Amino acid sequence: MSTLFDRQFIVIAGKGGVGRTTVAAALASAAARRGKRVLLAQTKSKERLSRLFGGPPVHSEIVRVRERLWAVNMVPEAALREYGVMVLHSHLVYRAVFENQLARSFIRAIPGIEDYSLLGKVWFHSTEMEHGRPKYDLIILDGPATGHAITLLSIPRAIIEAVPEGPLTRDARSAHQLLTDPQRTTMLLVTLAEEMPVNETIELAARARREVGIPIGPLLVNQLYPPRFVSGPSKRALDLLPETIDQSADPLAPLLHRSRIAQRRRALNERYLERLQRELPLPEVHLPYLFAPDFGAAATEELSQLLEAQLASLPEAAA
Amino acid sequence: MRFAVAVALFGFAQGATATPRLALFRLDALGLSSEVVEQLEGILRVELARAADTPLVPRNAIAEVIARQPRYSDCTGEPACLAPLAQTLGVLEVVAGNVGALGDRYVVNLKRVDQRGHELGRLTATLDGRADLLIQEVRVAAFRLVAPEKLTGSIALLSEVLGASVAVDGVLRGTTPLPAPISGLSVGHHTLQVARPGYSDYLDQVEVRFEKATEVVVHQRAVTTAAKLEIAERTAPKPIDPPAYSRWWFWTGASAVAIGLGVLIGGAVATPQTHATH
């Protein structure tokens, strides 16, 4: 039975601040637990993976963060250098060409070249072989936020359409085939059940299908508030209490405030979950808000197990 | 009573027959079926009346003028043609335009001309063909053309951090919890910033839509130990004041009262005995 963990390439996309990196780390961890060799690739991100995995800091060189799990934070300059070396098959030639001041400014002027270098690097790793088998079973791309993600992923198609046949188009064609192959690739959209993230997610899904043609997997709805005070006696009790009470006079005032916030957040979550089901009918994975003072390795692991359990319970076609 | 009813009826009659100040001449169809254009024109008519806060000249009145003066039937939005039409109709302004199709969308071009031939505004709007969006988009276009200052919406905040300053486009709008949504914001994107020392800053572009409140959940993390402690303190109920009998002054006072009472009672009991011995 083919599941999400049998894909070769998973792109994590969503609005800034919805928890893309955290979800990507949780997913990578789940895949590694299942015996996959995983590379988690980030694009120009703030270094957060060391805290999420409780491991070494992750920079532009691939680093092993735990068993069967590697990570890299790609930066365009390093990626461009690597890609240049790959294409030219020589460090010396690369230096002569790419590190020449004039050539460098010329290369920089090519629109999208930086993005392409990032995507090209990820694609290259998906083709790497070691001991007669792929070096990584699964590559998870923790991509940039909404609009930029589409730009990044649509570059191969743009190159195929605009550049004459040659080495560049050959690679771009392979990358594009990878991105649009439902057996190998899935895009996972991460969102919050809140107005702005939901708006962007619906738009992002439409653009991803239209402009990239990438297959879209289950929708990951993150940070859902627990369903407290939304029905039954607890709701009735809270509704009977005054809207606010004097903070200085009553020791229960902060509790009332927190309860109301919890009630409103959940009510808001439910409203936008309904909207998502109506306007973006995808199978959904619901991830709870983890009330951890510091979101570290333990919280990542907890999220990872919740994510894995829900992905496993999805129908085969969806997962 | 009868007088009050008469006044009310008079007022209603006045409202119903208020003189139109605006006319929608027509929407010319550019390669579209006239049925679709008629529907769009119907929606636009309602929304223009709402935006300008005036009834519009009825369609049949415009048809009558054209029948009497056929030269108006060739008007395609030139001020030189629309100005005398406005004068003939007895209105201050006339709106005219055309509508074409662009894929599954409509492109509407509108122009607003006054009776002296001055062009007061024009706009091009691309409308989504979906029925649920069309009315809203036509409404926005109507307001944009005749009453752009009324084209506002609001932002409703849901924030867990109390006492954080809220700024929209750099202008301070209050501190959390805000008593009501921030209203009167022009339609489009605004920069929302919520900040409180000790917490991560919240900064985002928020889209404000016409007559809607965009719901924003503000996510702020406590970054300093003091702020983390404050959250812990806020979430834990305050210790209830110890009862009065556990305080030092209660027992001191009680002892003083007891001694005083003892002295008094002792005195009262001793006095008759003294008398008895006398």
mmCIF file of C-alpha atoms in Angstrom, chain A residues 134-250:
data_model
loop_
_atom_site.group_PDB
_atom_site.id
_atom_site.type_symbol
_atom_site.label_atom_id
_atom_site.label_comp_id
_atom_site.label_asym_id
_atom_site.label_seq_id
_atom_site.Cartn_x
_atom_site.Cartn_y
_atom_site.Cartn_z
ATOM 1 C CA PRO A 134 18.958 6.479 -3.754
ATOM 2 C CA LYS A 135 20.913 8.299 -1.064
ATOM 3 C CA TYR A 136 17.683 9.684 0.408
ATOM 4 C CA ASP A 137 14.339 7.886 0.251
ATOM 5 C CA LEU A 138 12.443 11.077 0.924
ATOM 6 C CA ILE A 139 13.255 14.754 0.557
ATOM 7 C CA ILE A 140 11.049 17.192 2.433
ATOM 8 C CA LEU A 141 11.257 20.767 1.217
ATOM 9 C CA ASP A 142 10.266 23.259 3.865
ATOM 10 C CA GLY A 143 9.655 25.900 1.247
ATOM 11 C CA PRO A 144 9.242 29.649 1.404
ATOM 12 C CA ALA A 145 5.889 31.290 2.218
ATOM 13 C CA THR A 146 2.875 31.282 -0.105
ATOM 14 C CA GLY A 147 3.604 33.372 -3.201
ATOM 15 C CA HIS A 148 7.328 32.758 -3.206
ATOM 16 C CA ALA A 149 6.778 28.994 -3.056
ATOM 17 C CA ILE A 150 4.818 29.122 -6.297
ATOM 18 C CA THR A 151 7.522 31.221 -7.953
ATOM 19 C CA LEU A 152 10.153 28.729 -6.823
ATOM 20 C CA LEU A 153 8.242 25.694 -8.074
ATOM 21 C CA SER A 154 7.197 27.196 -11.384
ATOM 22 C CA ILE A 155 10.761 28.013 -12.482
ATOM 23 C CA PRO A 156 11.403 24.639 -14.208
ATOM 24 C CA ARG A 157 8.335 25.138 -16.400
ATOM 25 C CA ALA A 158 9.433 28.713 -17.174
ATOM 26 C CA ILE A 159 12.893 27.468 -18.188
ATOM 27 C CA ILE A 160 11.449 24.720 -20.393
ATOM 28 C CA GLU A 161 9.272 27.278 -22.124
ATOM 29 C CA ALA A 162 11.825 30.084 -22.452
ATOM 30 C CA VAL A 163 15.320 28.602 -22.770
ATOM 31 C CA PRO A 164 16.566 26.769 -25.916
ATOM 32 C CA GLU A 165 17.262 23.031 -25.541
ATOM 33 C CA GLY A 166 20.459 22.319 -23.621
ATOM 34 C CA PRO A 167 21.758 21.114 -20.233
ATOM 35 C CA LEU A 168 19.662 23.693 -18.364
ATOM 36 C CA THR A 169 16.398 22.602 -20.019
ATOM 37 C CA ARG A 170 17.274 18.938 -19.580
ATOM 38 C CA ASP A 171 17.562 19.382 -15.791
ATOM 39 C CA ALA A 172 14.523 21.637 -15.701
ATOM 40 C CA ARG A 173 12.495 19.000 -17.528
ATOM 41 C CA SER A 174 13.518 16.332 -15.023
ATOM 42 C CA ALA A 175 12.710 18.657 -12.119
ATOM 43 C CA HIS A 176 9.332 19.489 -13.643
ATOM 44 C CA GLN A 177 8.572 15.802 -14.180
ATOM 45 C CA LEU A 178 9.396 15.130 -10.550
ATOM 46 C CA LEU A 179 7.190 17.997 -9.355
ATOM 47 C CA THR A 180 4.158 16.884 -11.349
ATOM 48 C CA ASP A 181 4.398 13.116 -10.797
ATOM 49 C CA PRO A 182 1.730 12.025 -8.272
ATOM 50 C CA GLN A 183 3.619 8.785 -7.579
ATOM 51 C CA ARG A 184 6.724 10.641 -6.474
ATOM 52 C CA THR A 185 5.665 14.088 -5.306
ATOM 53 C CA THR A 186 3.065 15.649 -3.024
ATOM 54 C CA MET A 187 2.557 19.180 -1.819
ATOM 55 C CA LEU A 188 1.221 19.473 1.704
ATOM 56 C CA LEU A 189 -0.467 22.718 2.613
ATOM 57 C CA VAL A 190 -0.179 23.785 6.221
ATOM 58 C CA THR A 191 -2.708 26.258 7.538
ATOM 59 C CA LEU A 192 -4.346 27.569 10.665
ATOM 60 C CA ALA A 193 -8.129 27.570 10.904
ATOM 61 C CA GLU A 194 -8.155 31.358 10.897
ATOM 62 C CA GLU A 195 -9.273 33.884 8.327
ATOM 63 C CA MET A 196 -6.049 35.080 6.704
ATOM 64 C CA PRO A 197 -4.241 31.719 6.573
ATOM 65 C CA VAL A 198 -7.393 30.071 5.177
ATOM 66 C CA ASN A 199 -7.758 32.737 2.464
ATOM 67 C CA GLU A 200 -4.129 32.291 1.437
ATOM 68 C CA THR A 201 -4.322 28.508 1.514
ATOM 69 C CA ILE A 202 -7.339 28.390 -0.793
ATOM 70 C CA GLU A 203 -5.553 30.728 -3.200
ATOM 71 C CA LEU A 204 -2.293 28.812 -2.877
ATOM 72 C CA ALA A 205 -3.972 25.490 -3.706
ATOM 73 C CA ALA A 206 -5.557 26.987 -6.824
ATOM 74 C CA ARG A 207 -2.252 28.516 -7.975
ATOM 75 C CA ALA A 208 -0.260 25.352 -7.228
ATOM 76 C CA ARG A 209 -2.608 23.311 -9.401
ATOM 77 C CA ARG A 210 -2.833 25.889 -12.166
ATOM 78 C CA GLU A 211 0.726 27.230 -12.341
ATOM 79 C CA VAL A 212 2.829 24.272 -11.202
ATOM 80 C CA GLY A 213 0.583 21.241 -11.695
ATOM 81 C CA ILE A 214 1.900 19.737 -8.468
ATOM 82 C CA PRO A 215 -0.269 17.032 -6.807
ATOM 83 C CA ILE A 216 -1.762 18.237 -3.512
ATOM 84 C CA GLY A 217 -2.021 15.890 -0.545
ATOM 85 C CA PRO A 218 -3.940 16.129 2.720
ATOM 86 C CA LEU A 219 -4.399 19.547 4.282
ATOM 87 C CA LEU A 220 -2.589 19.949 7.585
ATOM 88 C CA VAL A 221 -4.572 22.214 9.904
ATOM 89 C CA ASN A 222 -2.227 23.265 12.657
ATOM 90 C CA GLN A 223 -2.626 24.769 16.135
ATOM 91 C CA LEU A 224 -6.270 23.888 16.691
ATOM 92 C CA TYR A 225 -7.564 24.924 20.074
ATOM 93 C CA PRO A 226 -9.133 22.170 22.180
ATOM 94 C CA PRO A 227 -12.937 22.081 21.980
ATOM 95 C CA ARG A 228 -13.607 23.597 25.382
ATOM 96 C CA PHE A 229 -16.590 25.803 26.297
ATOM 97 C CA VAL A 230 -18.166 25.304 22.866
ATOM 98 C CA SER A 231 -21.097 23.124 23.926
ATOM 99 C CA GLY A 232 -22.701 21.522 26.954
ATOM 100 C CA PRO A 233 -22.603 22.667 30.583
ATOM 101 C CA SER A 234 -19.184 24.378 30.324
ATOM 102 C CA LYS A 235 -20.465 26.638 27.540
ATOM 103 C CA ARG A 236 -23.681 27.410 29.398
ATOM 104 C CA ALA A 237 -21.733 28.242 32.555
ATOM 105 C CA LEU A 238 -19.344 30.547 30.723
ATOM 106 C CA ASP A 239 -22.199 32.233 28.877
ATOM 107 C CA LEU A 240 -23.892 33.012 32.189
ATOM 108 C CA LEU A 241 -20.838 34.794 33.582
ATOM 109 C CA PRO A 242 -20.351 38.512 32.872
ATOM 110 C CA GLU A 243 -18.202 39.491 29.867
ATOM 111 C CA THR A 244 -15.429 40.840 32.061
ATOM 112 C CA ILE A 245 -14.898 41.223 35.753
ATOM 113 C CA ASP A 246 -12.621 43.590 37.571
ATOM 114 C CA GLN A 247 -9.112 42.118 37.421
ATOM 115 C CA SER A 248 -7.998 43.749 40.684
ATOM 116 C CA ALA A 249 -11.071 42.781 42.696
ATOM 117 C CA ASP A 250 -11.562 39.162 41.726
#
